[in-house]
XYZ file of C-alpha atoms in Angstrom:
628
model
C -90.092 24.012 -76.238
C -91.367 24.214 -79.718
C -95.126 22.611 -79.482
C -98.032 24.021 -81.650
C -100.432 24.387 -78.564
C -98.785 27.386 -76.541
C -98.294 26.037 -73.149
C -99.549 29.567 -71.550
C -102.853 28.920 -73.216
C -103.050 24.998 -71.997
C -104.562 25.625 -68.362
C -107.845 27.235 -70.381
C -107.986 24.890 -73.038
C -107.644 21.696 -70.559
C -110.419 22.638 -68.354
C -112.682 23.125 -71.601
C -111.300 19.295 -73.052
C -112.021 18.470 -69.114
C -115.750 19.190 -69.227
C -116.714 17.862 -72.033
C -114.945 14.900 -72.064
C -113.674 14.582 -75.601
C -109.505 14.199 -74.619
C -108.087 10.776 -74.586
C -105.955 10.320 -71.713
C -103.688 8.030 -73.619
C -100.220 9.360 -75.981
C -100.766 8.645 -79.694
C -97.864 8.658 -82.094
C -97.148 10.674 -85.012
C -94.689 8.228 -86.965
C -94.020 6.161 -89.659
C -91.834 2.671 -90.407
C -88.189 4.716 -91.301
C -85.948 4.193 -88.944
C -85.791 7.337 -87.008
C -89.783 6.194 -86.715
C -88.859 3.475 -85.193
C -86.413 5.057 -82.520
C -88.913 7.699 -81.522
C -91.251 4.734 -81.028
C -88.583 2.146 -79.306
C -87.401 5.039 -76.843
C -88.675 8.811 -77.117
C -92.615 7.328 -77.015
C -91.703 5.080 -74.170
C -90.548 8.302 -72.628
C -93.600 9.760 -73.204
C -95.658 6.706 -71.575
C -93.356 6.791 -68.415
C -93.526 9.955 -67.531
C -97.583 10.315 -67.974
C -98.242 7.507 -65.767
C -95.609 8.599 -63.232
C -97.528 12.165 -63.002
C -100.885 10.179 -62.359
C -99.125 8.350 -59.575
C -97.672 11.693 -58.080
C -101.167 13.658 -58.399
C -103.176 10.661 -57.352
C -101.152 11.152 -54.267
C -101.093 14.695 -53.652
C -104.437 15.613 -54.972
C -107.124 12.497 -54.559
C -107.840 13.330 -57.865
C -107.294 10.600 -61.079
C -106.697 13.137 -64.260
C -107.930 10.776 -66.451
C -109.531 14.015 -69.117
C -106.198 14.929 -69.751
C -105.090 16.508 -73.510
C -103.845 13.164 -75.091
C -100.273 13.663 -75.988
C -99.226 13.003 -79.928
C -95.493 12.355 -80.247
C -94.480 13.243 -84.051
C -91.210 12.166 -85.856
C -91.235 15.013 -87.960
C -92.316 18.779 -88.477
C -94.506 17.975 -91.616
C -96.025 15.029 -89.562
C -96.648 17.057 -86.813
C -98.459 19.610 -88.765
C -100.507 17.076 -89.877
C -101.444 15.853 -86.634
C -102.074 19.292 -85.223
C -104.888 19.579 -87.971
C -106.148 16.541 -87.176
C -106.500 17.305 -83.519
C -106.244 20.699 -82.912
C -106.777 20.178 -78.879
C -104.114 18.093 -78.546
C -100.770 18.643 -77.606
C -98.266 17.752 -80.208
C -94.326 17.290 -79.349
C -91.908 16.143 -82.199
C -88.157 14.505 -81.843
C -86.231 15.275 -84.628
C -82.804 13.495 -85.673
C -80.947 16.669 -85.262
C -82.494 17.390 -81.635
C -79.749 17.438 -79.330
C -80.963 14.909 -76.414
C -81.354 17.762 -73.628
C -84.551 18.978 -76.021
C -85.945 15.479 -76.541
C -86.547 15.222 -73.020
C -87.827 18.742 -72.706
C -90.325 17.436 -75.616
C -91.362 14.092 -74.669
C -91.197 14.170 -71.126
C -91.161 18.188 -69.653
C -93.839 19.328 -71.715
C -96.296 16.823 -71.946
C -96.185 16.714 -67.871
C -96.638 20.337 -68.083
C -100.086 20.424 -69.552
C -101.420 17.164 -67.615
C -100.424 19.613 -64.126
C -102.186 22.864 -65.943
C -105.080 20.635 -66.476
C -105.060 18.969 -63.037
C -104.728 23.120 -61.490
C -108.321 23.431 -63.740
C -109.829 20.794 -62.500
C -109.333 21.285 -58.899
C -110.291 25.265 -59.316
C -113.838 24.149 -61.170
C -112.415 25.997 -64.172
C -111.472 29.533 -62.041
C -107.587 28.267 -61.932
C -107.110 32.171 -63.802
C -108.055 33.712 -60.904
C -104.816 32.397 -59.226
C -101.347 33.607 -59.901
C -99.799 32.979 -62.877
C -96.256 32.765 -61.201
C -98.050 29.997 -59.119
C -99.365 28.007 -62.132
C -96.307 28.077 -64.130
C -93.622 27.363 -61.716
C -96.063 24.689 -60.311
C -96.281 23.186 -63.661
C -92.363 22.895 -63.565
C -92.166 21.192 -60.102
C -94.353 18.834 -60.818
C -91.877 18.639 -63.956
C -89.181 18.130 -61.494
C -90.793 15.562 -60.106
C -91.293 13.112 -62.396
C -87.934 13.879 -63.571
C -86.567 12.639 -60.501
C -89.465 9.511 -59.833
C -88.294 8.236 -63.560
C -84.462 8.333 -62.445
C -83.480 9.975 -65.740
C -80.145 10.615 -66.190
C -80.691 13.882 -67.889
C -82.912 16.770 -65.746
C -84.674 19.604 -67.068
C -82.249 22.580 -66.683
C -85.133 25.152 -65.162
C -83.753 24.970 -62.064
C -80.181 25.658 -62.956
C -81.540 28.399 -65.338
C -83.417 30.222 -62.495
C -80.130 30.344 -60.798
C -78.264 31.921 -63.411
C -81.649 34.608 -64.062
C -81.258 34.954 -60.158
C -77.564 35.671 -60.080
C -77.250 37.820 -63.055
C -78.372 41.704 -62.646
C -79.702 42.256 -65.654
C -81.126 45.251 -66.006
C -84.058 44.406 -68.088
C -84.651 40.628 -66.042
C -87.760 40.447 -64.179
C -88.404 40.722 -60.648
C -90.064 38.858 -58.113
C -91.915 41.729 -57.034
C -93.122 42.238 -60.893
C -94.123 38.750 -60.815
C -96.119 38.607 -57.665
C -98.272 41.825 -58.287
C -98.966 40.133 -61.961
C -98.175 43.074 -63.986
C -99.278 43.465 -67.772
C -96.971 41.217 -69.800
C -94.822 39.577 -67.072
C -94.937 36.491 -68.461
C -92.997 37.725 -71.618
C -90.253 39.300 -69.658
C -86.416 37.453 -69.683
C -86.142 34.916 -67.313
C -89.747 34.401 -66.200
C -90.468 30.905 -66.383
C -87.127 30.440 -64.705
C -88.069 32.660 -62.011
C -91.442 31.125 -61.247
C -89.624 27.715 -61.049
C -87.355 28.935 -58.380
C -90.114 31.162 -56.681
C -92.270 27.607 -56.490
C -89.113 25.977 -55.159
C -88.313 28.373 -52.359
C -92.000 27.768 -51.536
C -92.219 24.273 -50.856
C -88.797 24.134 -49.320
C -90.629 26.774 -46.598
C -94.045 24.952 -46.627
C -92.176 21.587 -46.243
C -93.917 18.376 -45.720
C -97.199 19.914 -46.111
C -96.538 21.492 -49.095
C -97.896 18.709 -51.235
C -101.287 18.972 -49.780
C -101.041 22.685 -49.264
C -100.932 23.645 -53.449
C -103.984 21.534 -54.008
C -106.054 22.965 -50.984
C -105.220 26.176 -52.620
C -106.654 25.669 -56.136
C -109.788 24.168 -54.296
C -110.138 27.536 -52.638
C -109.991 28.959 -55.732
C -113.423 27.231 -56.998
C -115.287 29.295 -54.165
C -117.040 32.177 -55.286
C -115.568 34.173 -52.359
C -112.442 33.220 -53.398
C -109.768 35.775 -51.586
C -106.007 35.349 -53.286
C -103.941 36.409 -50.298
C -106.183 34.699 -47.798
C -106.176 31.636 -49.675
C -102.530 32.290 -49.857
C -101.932 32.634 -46.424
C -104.337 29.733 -45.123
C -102.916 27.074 -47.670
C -99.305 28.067 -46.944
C -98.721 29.077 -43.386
C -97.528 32.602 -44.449
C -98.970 35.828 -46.339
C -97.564 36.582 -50.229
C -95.847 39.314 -48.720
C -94.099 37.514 -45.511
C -93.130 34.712 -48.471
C -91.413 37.525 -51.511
C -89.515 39.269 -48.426
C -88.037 35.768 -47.332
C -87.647 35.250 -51.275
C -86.139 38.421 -51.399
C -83.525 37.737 -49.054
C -82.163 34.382 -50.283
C -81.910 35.809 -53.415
C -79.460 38.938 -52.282
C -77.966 36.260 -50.597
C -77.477 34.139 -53.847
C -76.148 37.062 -55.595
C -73.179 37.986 -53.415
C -72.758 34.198 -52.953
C -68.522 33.506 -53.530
C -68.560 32.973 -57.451
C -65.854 30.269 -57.416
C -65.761 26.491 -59.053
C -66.297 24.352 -56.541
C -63.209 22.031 -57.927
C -59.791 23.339 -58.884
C -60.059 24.252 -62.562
C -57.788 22.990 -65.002
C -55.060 24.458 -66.743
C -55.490 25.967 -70.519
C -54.363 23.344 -72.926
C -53.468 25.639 -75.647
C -55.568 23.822 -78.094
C -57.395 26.974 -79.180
C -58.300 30.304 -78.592
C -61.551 30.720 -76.199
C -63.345 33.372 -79.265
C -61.827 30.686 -82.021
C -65.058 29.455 -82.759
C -63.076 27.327 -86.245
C -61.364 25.131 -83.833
C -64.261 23.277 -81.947
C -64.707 19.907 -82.891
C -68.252 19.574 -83.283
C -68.816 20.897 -86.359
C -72.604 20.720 -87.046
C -74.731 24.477 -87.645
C -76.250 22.772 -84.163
C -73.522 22.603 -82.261
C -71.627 26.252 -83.682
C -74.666 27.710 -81.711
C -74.547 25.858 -79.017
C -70.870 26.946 -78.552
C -71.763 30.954 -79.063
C -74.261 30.319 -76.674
C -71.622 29.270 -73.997
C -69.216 32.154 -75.210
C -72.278 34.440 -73.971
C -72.986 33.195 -70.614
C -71.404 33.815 -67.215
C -69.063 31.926 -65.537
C -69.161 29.872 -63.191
C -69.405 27.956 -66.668
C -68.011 24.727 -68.314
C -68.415 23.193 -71.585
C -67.951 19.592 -71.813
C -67.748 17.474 -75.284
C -67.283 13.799 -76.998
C -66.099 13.034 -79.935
C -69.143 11.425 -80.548
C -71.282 14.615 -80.668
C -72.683 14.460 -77.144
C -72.401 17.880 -75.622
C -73.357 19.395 -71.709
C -72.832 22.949 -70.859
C -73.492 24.083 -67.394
C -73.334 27.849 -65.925
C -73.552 30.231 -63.523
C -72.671 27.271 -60.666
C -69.765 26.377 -58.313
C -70.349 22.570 -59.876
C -70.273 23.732 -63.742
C -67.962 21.291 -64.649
C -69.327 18.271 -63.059
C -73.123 19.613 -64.317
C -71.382 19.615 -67.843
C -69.667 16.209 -67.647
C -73.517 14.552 -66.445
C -75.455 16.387 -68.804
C -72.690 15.468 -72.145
C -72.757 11.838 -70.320
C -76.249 11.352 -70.753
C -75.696 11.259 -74.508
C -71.831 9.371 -74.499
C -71.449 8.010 -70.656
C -68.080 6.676 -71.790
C -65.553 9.620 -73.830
C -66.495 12.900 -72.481
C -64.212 15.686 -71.575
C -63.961 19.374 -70.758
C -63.276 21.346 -73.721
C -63.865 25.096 -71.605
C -64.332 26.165 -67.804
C -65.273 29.645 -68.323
C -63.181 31.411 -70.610
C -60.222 29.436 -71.187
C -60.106 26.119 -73.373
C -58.722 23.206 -71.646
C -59.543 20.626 -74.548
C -56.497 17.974 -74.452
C -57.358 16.107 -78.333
C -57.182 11.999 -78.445
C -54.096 10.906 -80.603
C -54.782 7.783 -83.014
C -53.753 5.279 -80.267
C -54.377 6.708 -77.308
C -57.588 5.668 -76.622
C -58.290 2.825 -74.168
C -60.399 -0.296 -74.033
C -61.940 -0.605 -70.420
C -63.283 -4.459 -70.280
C -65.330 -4.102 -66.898
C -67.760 -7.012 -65.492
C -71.719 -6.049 -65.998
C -72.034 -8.943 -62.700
C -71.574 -8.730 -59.473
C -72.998 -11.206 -57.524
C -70.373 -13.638 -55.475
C -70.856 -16.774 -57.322
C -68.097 -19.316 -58.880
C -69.215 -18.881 -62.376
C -69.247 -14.708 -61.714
C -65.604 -15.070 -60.392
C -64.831 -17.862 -63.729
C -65.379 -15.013 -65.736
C -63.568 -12.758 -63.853
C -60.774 -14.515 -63.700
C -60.732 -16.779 -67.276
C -62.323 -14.404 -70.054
C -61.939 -10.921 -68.705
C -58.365 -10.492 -68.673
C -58.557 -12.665 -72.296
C -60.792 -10.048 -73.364
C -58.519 -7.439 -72.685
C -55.511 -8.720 -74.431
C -57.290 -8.936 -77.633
C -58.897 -5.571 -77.521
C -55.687 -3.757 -76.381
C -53.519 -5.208 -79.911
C -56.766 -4.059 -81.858
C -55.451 -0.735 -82.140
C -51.500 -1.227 -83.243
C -53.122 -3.648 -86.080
C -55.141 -1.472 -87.392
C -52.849 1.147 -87.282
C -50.651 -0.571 -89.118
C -52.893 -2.000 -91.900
C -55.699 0.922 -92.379
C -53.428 3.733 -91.071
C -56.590 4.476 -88.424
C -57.626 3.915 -85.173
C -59.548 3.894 -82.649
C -59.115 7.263 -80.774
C -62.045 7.171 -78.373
C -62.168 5.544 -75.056
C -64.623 1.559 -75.494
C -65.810 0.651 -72.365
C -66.980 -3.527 -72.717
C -69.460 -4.825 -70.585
C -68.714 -8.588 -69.091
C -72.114 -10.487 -67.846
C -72.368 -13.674 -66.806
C -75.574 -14.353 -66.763
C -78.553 -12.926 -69.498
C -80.155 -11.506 -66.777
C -77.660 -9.188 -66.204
C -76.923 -9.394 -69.985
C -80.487 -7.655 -70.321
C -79.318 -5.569 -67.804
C -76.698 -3.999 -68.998
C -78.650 -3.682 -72.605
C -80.962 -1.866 -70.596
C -79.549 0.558 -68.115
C -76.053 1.082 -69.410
C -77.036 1.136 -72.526
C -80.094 2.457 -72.723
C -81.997 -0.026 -74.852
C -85.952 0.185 -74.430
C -86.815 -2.802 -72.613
C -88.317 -4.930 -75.390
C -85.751 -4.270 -77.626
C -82.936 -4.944 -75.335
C -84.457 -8.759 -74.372
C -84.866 -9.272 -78.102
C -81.027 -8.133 -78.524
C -80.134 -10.268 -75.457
C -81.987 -13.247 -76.604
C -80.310 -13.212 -80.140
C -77.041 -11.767 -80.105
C -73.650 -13.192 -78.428
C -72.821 -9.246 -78.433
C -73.444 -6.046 -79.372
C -72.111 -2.574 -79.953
C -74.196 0.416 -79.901
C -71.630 2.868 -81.726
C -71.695 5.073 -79.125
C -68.577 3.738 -77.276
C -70.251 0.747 -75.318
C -69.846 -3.083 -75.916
C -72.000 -5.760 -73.917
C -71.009 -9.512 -74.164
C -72.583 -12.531 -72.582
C -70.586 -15.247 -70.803
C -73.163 -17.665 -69.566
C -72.270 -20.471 -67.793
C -74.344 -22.921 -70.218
C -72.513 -21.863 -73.006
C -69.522 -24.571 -74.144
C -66.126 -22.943 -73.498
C -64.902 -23.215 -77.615
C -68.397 -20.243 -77.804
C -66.716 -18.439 -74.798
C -63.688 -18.375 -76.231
C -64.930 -17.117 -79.275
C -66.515 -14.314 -77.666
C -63.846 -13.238 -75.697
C -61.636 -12.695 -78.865
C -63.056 -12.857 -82.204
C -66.999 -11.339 -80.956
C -64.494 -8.304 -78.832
C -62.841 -7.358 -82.087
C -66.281 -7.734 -84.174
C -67.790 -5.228 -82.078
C -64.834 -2.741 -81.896
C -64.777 -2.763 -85.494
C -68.255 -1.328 -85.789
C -67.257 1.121 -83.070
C -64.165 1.795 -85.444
C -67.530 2.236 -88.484
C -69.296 4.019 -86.084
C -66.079 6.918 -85.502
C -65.033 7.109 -89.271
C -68.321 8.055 -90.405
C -69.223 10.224 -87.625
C -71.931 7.827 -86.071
C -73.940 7.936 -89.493
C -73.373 4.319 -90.834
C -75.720 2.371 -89.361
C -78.895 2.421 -91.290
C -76.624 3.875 -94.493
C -74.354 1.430 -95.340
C -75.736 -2.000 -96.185
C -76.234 -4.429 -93.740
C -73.614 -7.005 -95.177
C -70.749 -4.593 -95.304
C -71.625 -3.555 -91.565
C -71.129 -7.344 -90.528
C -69.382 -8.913 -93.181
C -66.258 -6.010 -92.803
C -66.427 -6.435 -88.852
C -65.642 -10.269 -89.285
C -63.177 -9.969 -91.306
C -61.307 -7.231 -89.416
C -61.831 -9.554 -86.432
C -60.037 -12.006 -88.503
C -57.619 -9.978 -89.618
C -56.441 -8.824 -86.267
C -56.215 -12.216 -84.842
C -53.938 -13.256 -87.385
C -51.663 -10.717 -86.049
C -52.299 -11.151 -82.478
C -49.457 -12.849 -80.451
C -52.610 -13.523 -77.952
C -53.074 -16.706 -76.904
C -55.869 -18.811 -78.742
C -55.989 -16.355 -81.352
C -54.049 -18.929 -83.649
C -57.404 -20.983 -83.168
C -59.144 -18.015 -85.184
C -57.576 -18.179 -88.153
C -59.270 -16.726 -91.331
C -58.367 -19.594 -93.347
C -60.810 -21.448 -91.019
C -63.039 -19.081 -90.908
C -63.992 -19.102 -94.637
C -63.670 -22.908 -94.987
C -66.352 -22.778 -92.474
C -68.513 -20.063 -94.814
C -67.886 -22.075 -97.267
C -69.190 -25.288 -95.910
C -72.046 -23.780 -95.208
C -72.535 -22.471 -98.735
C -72.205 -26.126 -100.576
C -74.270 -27.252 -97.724
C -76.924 -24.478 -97.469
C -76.816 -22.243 -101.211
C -78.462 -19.429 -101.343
C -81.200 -19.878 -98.633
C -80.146 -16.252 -97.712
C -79.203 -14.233 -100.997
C -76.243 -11.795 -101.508
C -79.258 -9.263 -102.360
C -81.301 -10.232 -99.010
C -78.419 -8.778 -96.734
C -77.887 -5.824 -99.201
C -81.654 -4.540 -98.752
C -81.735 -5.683 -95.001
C -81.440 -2.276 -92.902
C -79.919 -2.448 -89.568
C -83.335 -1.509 -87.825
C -84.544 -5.416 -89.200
C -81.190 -7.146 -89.106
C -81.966 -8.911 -85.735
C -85.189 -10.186 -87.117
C -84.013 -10.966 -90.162
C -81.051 -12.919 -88.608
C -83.695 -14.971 -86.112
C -85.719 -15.845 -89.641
C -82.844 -16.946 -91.861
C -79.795 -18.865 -91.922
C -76.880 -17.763 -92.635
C -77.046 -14.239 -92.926
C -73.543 -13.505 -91.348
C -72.052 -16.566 -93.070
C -73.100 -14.812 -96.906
C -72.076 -11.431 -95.587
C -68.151 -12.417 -94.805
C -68.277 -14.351 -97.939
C -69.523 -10.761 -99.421
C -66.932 -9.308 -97.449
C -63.968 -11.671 -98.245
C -64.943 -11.558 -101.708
C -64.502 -7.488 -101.851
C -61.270 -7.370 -100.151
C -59.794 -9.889 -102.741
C -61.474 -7.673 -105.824
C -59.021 -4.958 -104.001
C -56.271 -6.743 -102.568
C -53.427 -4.055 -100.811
C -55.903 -1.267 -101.723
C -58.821 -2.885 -99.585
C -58.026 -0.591 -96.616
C -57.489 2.186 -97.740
C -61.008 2.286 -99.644
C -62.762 0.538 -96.699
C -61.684 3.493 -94.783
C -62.862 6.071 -97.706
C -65.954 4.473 -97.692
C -66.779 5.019 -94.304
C -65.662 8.703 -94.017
C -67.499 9.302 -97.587
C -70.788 7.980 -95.793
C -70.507 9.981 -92.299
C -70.789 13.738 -94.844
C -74.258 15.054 -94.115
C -76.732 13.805 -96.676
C -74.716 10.946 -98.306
C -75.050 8.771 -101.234
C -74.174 5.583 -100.087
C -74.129 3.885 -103.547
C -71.820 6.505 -105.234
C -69.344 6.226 -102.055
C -69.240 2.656 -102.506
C -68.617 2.794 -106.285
C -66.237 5.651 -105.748
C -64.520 3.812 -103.397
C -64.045 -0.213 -104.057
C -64.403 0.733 -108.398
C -67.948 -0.975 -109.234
C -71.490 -0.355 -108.108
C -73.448 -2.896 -106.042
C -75.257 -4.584 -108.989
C -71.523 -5.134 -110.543
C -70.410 -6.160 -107.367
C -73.419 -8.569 -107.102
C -72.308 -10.219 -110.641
C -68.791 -10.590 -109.510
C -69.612 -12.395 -106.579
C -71.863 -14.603 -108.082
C -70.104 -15.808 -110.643
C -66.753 -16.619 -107.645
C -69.301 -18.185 -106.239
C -70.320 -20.367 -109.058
C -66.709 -20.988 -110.046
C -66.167 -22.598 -106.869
């Protein structure tokens, strides 16, 4: 956890902000209107928000107590801007999300440690400002329950790891790692010794598995003890608990020998080496970033039980020291990519198996349910339609752009919005005013991360169904195809228009050569007579240069102000692949890679590229236009 307020320090400093009143119980943001802003607002915030008021809830219950003095919470999108808000507030607790935060630390930041201080605050508060005269052990692994907790009330996919981690401190015998013993009798420095927080957590653990039911009103009644001026530790221990410190660190004691001559064995056969690469080859993983190179001689360090699990995506879970490495791996990488992850090690042997070009797969599954007529219509009608025209998406692009898609789509079916929302929501992982804005507006969406949602409602006529099924399918897997070529950087780089505008017109150009049937109805003939209706009709009530300074963070507003912005941008697009005729693949392609390098420069890719720069491009389609 990287916050400017040490968290060790936050039990002293909440009891003062406690007393005199001057917190805000409320989070505050640290942003601005870029579009990583806008994320950490639409999602990291909302986080934030969640897990505050589902601590209140839990200590309400527990405690009797409302911690409405609380240090208010500032979520930052950046290190300068949290600096900045630091200075501006120096008792608060500030948490940033960067963009190159892997998603494991996001949570730790918006969700672990803000709950953190709000439970060192609450242990003030019921201790009348003595809570230091209790052990620390006690404080900080209580600080990570209640951590726990909320982790589990909010039903996030992702959990903090601390109680993994005090396994593997636990198991290993380190000759340097920290005791129980050391911890309990609160020697000088403890706290700074390896694997103390992680011990705490599991000593806290151990604890309330032995207190049981009463353990959630036994903490409290402790740190009320503590308030007394005859306040006696043990005493307090032992009347709060049902057992003396020392009667608890023997049983402690003894489930941790236990734990260390437990069978060290994966609890699932392991699978064979794939010969893909050397374990100590460190040049052949596939996630390339400075990030993810540590990450990886991280895992080379650890101790098996151990599994490393990756997507081509850059989503990445290890898990260690465990019988269920592998499976801890695959739900950890799956909270960032829940549709392409694999194992890439199980302790030291790499068992990586790379996707060829075409041998991904498109899985068209139904987002409904429920038993009724219309449910089964689409079923039975669109889904297997669905399917045909995203399985020939592959062999035509192959063929014509020498690429495909080589990780695994998953397409969501619904039939009603409901469970159109729905799937925005919870498979997708849309914040929830977002994903009704997306469901109200859009006949489908992609979120470049492998996952597809399309709406079949049963109001909509059957020649809008139809279109869905096959033109909208192959729309979206082209901007999963954008999304893999330039490593999941193009959205928000690229311009809006060439974002839409290409996805059309590879839609198009795949029906063409689809022997599916209908597809004939989609030809791109008809598709640009039908731009191009709207143009004499219409003009230029949305302008070639609205869609080329439109960023995809406004595109949905945008498109629910103005007509015609997908109409101009496959006119745009048509209009570029006739400037390059046989070349036009080839360069789309180029241009995609060019813009997924780190720190790109999307206007000299697109120059490089398609041979003119946008304000030439601009020009050239205006004057096509005109000679029309």
């Amino acid at each position: 956890m990287s916050a400017f307020v040490s968290v060790r320090s936050l039990s002293v400093l909440c009891f003062l902000l406690l007393l005199t009143g001057c917190a805000s119980s409320g989070v505050s943001t640290a942003t601005g209107s870029d579009p990583w802003s806008l994320r950490v607002d639409e999602v990291w915030v909302v986080h934030t928000k969640a897990a505050i008021a589902s601590f209140d809830r839990l200590a309400l219950a527990q405690t009797g107590v409302a911690s409405r003095q609380s240090p208010r919470i500032v979520v930052a999108s950046t290190a300068e801007r949290a600096k900045a808000a630091h200075e501006a507030g120096p008792t608060d607790i500030v948490v940033t999300v960067t963009p190159t935060a892997s998603v494991f630390a996001s949570y730790e930041q918006t969700v672990v440690l803000p709950v953190r201080a709000r439970a060192l605050a609450l242990q003030q508060l019921l201790a009348g400002g003595n809570a230091g005269r209790t052990p620390l052990w006690l404080r900080e692994g209580l600080a990570d329950y209640m951590a726990h907790q909320v982790l589990d009330d909010l039903k996030l996919e992702i959990r903090s790891t601390d109680r993994e981690a005090g396994q593997t401190y636990a198991m290993r015998n380190t000759k340097d790692l920290l005791t129980p013993q050391q911890w309990m009798t609160g020697e000088r420095g403890v706290e700074k010794r390896a694997g103390a927080g992680a011990m705490a957590s599991l000593m806290v653990e151990r604890l309330a598995a032995a207190s049981g039911s009463r353990f959630a009103s036994a903490w409290p009644a402790y740190f009320r003890l503590a308030a007394a001026p005859e306040f006696q530790p043990d005493a307090a221990f032992e009347k709060s608990f049902g057992l003396a410190p020392a009667v608890f660190l023997a049983q402690f004691e003894t489930w941790l020998t236990a734990l260390k001559t437990e069978q060290r064995q994966h609890a699932k056969p392991v699978p064979d080496a794939s010969n893909y690469a050397d374990i100590q080859d460190a040049s052949r993983f596939p996630l390339k970033s400075s990030d993810m190179a540590a990450r990886y001689k991280d895992y080379l360090s650890r101790r098996a039980p151990k599994a490393l699990a990756i997507s081509s995506r850059g989503a990445l879970g290890a898990a260690y020291d465990s019988p269920d490495a592998m499976e801890r791996a695959l739900t950890l990488c799956r909270a960032g990519d829940s549709v392409s992850c694999q194992l890439y090690a199980v302790d030291d042997r790499v068992v990586y198996q790379p996707a060829e070009l075409d041998a991904a797969g498109v899985e068209v599954v139904m987002a409904s349910h429920d038993a009724s007529d219309w449910t089964q219509q689409v079923g039975a009608r669109w889904q297997p339609l669905v399917q045909q025209a995203t399985e020939s998406y592959n062999r035509v692009l192959k063929e014509r752009a020498g690429v495909a898609l080589n990780e695994t789509v998953r397409v969501y079916l619904a039939s009603s919005s409901k469970d159109y929302e729905q799937v925005l929501r919870e498979q997708m992982k849309l914040p929830s005013g977002h994903a009704n804005d997306v469901a109200t507006l859009s006949g489908g969406v992609s979120n470049l991360r492998g996952q597809i949602a399309i709406p079949f409602q049963e109001t909509t006529a059957a020649d809008v169904l139809r279109e869905r099924a096959l033109k909208t399918s192959l729309h979206e897997l082209t901007h999963e195809l954008q999304g893999q070529l330039s490593q999941r950087r193009a959205n928000g780089v690229a311009p809006q228009w060439i974002m839409e505008g290409t996805a059309d017109l590879l839609a198009y150009n795949a029906l063409s050569a689809s022997s599916v049937a209908g597809a004939a109805e989609f030809s791109k003939e008809g598709w640009r007579n039908k731009c191009l209706e709207w143009f004499y009709r219409d003009g230029y009530k949305v302008g070639p240069e609205d869609v080329f300074t439109t960023s995809g963070a406004d595109w949905l507003k945008f498109v629910s102000a103005k007509r015609g912005p997908y109409l101009i941008s496959d006119l745009m697009a048509m209009h570029l692949e006739s400037l390059l005729g046989d070349r036009f693949y080839a360069a789309w392609v180029a241009y995609f890679r060019q813009i997924g390098q780190p720190k790109p420069d999307e206007q000299a890719a697109f120059k490089q590229n398609f041979g003119l720069s946008h304000a030439e491009f601009l020009t050239s389609f205006k004057q096509a236009m005109k000679a029309l």
